[in-house]
Short mmCIF file of C-alpha atoms and ligand atoms in Angstrom, two decimals:
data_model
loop_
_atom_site.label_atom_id
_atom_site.label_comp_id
_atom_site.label_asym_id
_atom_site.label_seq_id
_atom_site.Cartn_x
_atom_site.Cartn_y
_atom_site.Cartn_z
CA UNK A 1 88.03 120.12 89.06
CA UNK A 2 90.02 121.86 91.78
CA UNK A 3 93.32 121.06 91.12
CA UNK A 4 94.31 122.80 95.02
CA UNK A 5 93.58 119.19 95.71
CA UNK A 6 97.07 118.33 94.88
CA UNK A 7 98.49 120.50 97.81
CA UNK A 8 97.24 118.05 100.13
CA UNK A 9 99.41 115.40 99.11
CA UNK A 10 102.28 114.98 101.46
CA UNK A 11 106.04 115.35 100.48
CA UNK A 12 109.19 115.57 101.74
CA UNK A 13 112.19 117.98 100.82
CA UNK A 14 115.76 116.43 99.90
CA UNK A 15 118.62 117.48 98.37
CA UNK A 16 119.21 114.84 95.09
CA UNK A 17 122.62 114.77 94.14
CA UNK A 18 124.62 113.57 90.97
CA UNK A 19 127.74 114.22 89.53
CA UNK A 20 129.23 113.91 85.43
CA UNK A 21 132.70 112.72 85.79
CA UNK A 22 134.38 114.17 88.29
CA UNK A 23 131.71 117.33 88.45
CA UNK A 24 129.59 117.09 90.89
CA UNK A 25 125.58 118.97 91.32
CA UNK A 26 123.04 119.05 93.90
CA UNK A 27 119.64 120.28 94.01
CA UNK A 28 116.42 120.63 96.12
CA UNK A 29 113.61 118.32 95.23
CA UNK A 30 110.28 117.42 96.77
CA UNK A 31 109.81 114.63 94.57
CA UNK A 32 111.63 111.74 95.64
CA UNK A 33 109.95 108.28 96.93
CA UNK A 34 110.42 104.84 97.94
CA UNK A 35 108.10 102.64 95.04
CA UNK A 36 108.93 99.20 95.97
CA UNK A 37 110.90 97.53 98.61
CA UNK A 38 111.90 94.05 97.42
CA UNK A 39 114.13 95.31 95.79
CA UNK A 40 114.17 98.85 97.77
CA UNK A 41 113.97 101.35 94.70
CA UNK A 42 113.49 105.15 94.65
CA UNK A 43 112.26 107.33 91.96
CA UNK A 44 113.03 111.29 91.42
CA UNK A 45 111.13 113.08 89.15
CA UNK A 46 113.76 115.99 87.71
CA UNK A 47 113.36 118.84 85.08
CA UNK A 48 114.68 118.17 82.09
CA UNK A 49 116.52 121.48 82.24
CA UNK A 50 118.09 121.51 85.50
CA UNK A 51 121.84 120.54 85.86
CA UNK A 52 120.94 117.34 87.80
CA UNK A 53 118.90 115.83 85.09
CA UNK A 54 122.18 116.13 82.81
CA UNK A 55 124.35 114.13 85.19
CA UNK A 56 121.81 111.87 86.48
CA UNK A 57 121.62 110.67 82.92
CA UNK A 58 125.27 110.33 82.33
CA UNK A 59 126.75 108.97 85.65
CA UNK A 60 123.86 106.73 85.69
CA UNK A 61 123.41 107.66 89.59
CA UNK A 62 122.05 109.94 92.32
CA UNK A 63 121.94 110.15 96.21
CA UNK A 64 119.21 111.74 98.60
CA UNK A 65 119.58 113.48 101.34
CA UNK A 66 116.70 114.03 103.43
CA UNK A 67 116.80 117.13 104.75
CA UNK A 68 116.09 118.12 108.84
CA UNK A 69 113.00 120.23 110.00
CA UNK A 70 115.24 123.20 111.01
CA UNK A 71 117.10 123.22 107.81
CA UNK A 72 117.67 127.27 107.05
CA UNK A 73 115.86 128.43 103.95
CA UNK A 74 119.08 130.09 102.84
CA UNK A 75 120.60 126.12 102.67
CA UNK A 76 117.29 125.15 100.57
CA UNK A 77 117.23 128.48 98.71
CA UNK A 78 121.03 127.83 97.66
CA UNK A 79 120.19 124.36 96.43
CA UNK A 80 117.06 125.19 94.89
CA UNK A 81 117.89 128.97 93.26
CA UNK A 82 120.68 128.72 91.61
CA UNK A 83 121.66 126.84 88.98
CA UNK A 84 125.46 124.63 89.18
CA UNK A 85 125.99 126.09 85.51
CA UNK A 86 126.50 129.36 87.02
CA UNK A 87 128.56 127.98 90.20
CA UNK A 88 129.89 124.95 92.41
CA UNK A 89 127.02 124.16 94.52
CA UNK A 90 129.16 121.57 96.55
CA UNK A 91 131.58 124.32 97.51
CA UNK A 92 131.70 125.04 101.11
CA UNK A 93 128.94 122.19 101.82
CA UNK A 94 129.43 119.22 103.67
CA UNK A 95 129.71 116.38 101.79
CA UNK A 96 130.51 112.99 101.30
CA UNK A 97 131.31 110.42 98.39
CA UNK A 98 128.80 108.02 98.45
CA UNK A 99 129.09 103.88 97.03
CA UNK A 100 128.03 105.63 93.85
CA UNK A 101 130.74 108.02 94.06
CA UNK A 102 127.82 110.49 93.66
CA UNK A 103 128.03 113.28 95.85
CA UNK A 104 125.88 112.92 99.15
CA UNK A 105 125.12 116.23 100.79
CA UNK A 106 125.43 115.92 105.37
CA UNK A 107 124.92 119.26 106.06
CA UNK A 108 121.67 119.39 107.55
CA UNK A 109 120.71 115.93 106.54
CA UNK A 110 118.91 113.04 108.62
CA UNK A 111 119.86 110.33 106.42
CA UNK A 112 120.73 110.07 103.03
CA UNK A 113 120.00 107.05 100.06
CA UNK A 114 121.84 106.34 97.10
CA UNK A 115 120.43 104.70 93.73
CA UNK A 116 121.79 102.99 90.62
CA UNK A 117 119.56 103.82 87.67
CA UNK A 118 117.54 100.75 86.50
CA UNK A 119 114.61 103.17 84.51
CA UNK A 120 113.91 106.14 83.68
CA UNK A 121 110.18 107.26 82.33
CA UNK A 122 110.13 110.48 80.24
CA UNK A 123 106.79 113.23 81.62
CA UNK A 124 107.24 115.60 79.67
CA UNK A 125 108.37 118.37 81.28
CA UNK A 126 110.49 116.34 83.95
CA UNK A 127 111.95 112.59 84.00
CA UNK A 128 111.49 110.40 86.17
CA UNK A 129 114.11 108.45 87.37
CA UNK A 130 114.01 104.94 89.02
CA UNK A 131 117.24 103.79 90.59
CA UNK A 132 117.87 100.65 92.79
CA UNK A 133 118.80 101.53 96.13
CA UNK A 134 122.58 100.60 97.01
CA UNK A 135 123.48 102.93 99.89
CA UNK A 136 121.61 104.26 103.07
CA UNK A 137 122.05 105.46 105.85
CA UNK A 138 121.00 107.85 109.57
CA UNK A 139 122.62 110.45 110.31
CA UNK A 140 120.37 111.79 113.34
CA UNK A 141 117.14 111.15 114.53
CA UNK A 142 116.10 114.70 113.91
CA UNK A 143 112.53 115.20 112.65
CA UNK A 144 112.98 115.22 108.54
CA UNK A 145 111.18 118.64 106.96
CA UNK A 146 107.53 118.31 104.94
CA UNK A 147 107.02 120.42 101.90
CA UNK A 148 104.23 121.50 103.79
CA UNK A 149 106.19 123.14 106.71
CA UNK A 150 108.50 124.58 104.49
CA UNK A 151 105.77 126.31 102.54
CA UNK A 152 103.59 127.01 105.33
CA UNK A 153 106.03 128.32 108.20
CA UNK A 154 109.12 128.59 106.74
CA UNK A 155 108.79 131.01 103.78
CA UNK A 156 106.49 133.29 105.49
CA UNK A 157 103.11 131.93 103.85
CA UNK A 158 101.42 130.77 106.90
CA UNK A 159 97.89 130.22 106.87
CA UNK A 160 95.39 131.94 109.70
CA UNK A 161 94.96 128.33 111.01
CA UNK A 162 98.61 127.94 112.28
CA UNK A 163 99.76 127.79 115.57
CA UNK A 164 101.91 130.33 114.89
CA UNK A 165 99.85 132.75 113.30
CA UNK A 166 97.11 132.52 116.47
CA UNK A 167 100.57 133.07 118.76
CA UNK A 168 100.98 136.62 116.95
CA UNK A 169 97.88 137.59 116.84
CA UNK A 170 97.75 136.70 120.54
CA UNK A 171 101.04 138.61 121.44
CA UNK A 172 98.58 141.84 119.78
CA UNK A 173 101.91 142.44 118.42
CA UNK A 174 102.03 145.81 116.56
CA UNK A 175 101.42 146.10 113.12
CA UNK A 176 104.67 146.24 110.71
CA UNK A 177 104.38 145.61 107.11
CA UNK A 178 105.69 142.21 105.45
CA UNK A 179 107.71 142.24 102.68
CA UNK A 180 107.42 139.82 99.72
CA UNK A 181 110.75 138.86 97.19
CA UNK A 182 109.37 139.38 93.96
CA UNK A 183 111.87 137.01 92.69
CA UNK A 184 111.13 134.10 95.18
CA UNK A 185 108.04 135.38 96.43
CA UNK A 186 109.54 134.66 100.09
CA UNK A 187 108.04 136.68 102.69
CA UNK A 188 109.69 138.80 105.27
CA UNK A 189 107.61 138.98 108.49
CA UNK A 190 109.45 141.26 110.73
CA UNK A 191 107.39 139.69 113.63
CA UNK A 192 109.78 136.53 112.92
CA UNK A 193 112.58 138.42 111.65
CA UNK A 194 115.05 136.29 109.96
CA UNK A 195 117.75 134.74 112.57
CA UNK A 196 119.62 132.83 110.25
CA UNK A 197 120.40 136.38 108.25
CA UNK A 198 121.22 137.82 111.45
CA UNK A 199 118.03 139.75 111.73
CA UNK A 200 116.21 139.22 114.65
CA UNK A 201 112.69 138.50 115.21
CA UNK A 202 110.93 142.26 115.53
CA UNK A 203 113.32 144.12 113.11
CA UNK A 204 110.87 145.99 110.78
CA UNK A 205 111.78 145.15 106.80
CA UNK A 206 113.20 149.12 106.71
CA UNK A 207 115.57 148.88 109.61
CA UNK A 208 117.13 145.65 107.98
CA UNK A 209 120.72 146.94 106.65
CA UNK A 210 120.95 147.24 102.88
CA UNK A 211 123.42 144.39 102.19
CA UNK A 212 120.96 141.96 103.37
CA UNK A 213 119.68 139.53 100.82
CA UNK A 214 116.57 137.24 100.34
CA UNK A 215 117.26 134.15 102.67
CA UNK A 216 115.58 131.72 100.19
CA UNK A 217 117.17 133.04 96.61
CA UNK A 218 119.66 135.85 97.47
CA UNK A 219 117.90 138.61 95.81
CA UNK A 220 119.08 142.45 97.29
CA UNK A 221 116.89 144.40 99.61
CA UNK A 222 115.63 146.12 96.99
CA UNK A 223 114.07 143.10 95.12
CA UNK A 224 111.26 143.34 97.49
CA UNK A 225 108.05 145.05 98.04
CA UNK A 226 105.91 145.77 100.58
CA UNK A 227 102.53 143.66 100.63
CA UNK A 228 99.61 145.73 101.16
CA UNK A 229 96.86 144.32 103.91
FE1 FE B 301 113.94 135.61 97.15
#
């Protein structure tokens, strides 16, 4: 069995948000889907130890906001690294309050859903919960982000076969060292730099200034090491 089968199943990436009373929690997920349309229902499948899965059970609802292509991985990483025990995820996002008085995250969203709890199926690790869909709507036509992109191009993993890895090797750019996050395991590619950090594309990993943290979980500088070719 080669279980790197399952990579080639397509997802998407989405923000799923619930609240518990008047608290509110968001966090990334790649596991939500459309299973039947008459009537439309959704199903997330959520670890049993995240935040989410707490209020999703008590408030009985949860929104999804599908997120955009150019969605920056310190957005994702902020939703999907850090936990709303430790802090208010919603604070300084955009956000609305949906039909479900859930919160719905806008910030960098195409459209969003919103889903009563009719089910929920327990997987051991995760639940699954299926929720009737009673809100929807577009925000943009932007193009909505794959799992694959994100893991392909956007955290640094990008396989020979890319596009942009022929580009680079093309440009015969010179030859600076990537860094990995040993916490994330996002990868710095000074060829790419990191734009949204304020780094721009050709900044080698040592001229970045210390204060600079991981885009994707917010680990220090020094949280990462250099990845030997
Ligand atoms: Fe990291």
């Amino acid at each position: 069995m080669n279980t790197k089968a399952l990579h080639k199943l397509g997802y998407g990436l989405y923000i799923v948000g619930s609240r518990k009373g008047k608290r509110f929690n968001g966090q990334v997920s790649n596991t939500v889907f459309q299973i039947t349309s008459q009537p439309p229902t959704l199903a997330v499948s959520i670890n049993k130890e995240n935040l989410t899965h707490q209020f999703i059970r008590q408030s009985k609802v949860f929104s999804a906001s599908i997120l955009a292509k150019d969605t920056p991985l310190a957005f994702i990483g902020h939703f999907g690294f850090k936990s709303g025990r430790d802090i208010d995820k919603l604070k300084g996002i955009n956000y609305i309050i949906g039909k479900t008085k859930a919160p719905v995250v806008t910030d960098h969203a195409v459209a969003y859903l919103e889903a009563r709890l009719t089910q929920e199926v327990d997987v051991g690790t995760h639940t699954i919960f299926i929720g009737e869909l009673v809100g929807a709507e577009v925000i943009n036509e932007d193009e909505p982000l794959t799992y694959a992109y994100y893991h392909l191009v956007k955290r640094g993993t990008t396989p020979k076969t890319a596009p942009s890895y022929i580009l680079e090797e093309e440009k015969k750019t010179s030859k600076m060292a990537k860094y990995k996050c040993t916490v994330c395991e996002y990868v710095y590619d000074p060829e790419l730099g990191d734009p949204d950090g304020g780094i721009a594309p050709g900044t080698p990993f040592e001229k970045i200034p210390d204060d600079w943290v991981c885009p994707v979980c917010g680990a220090a500088k020094s949280e990462f090491e250099k990845i030997e070719e």
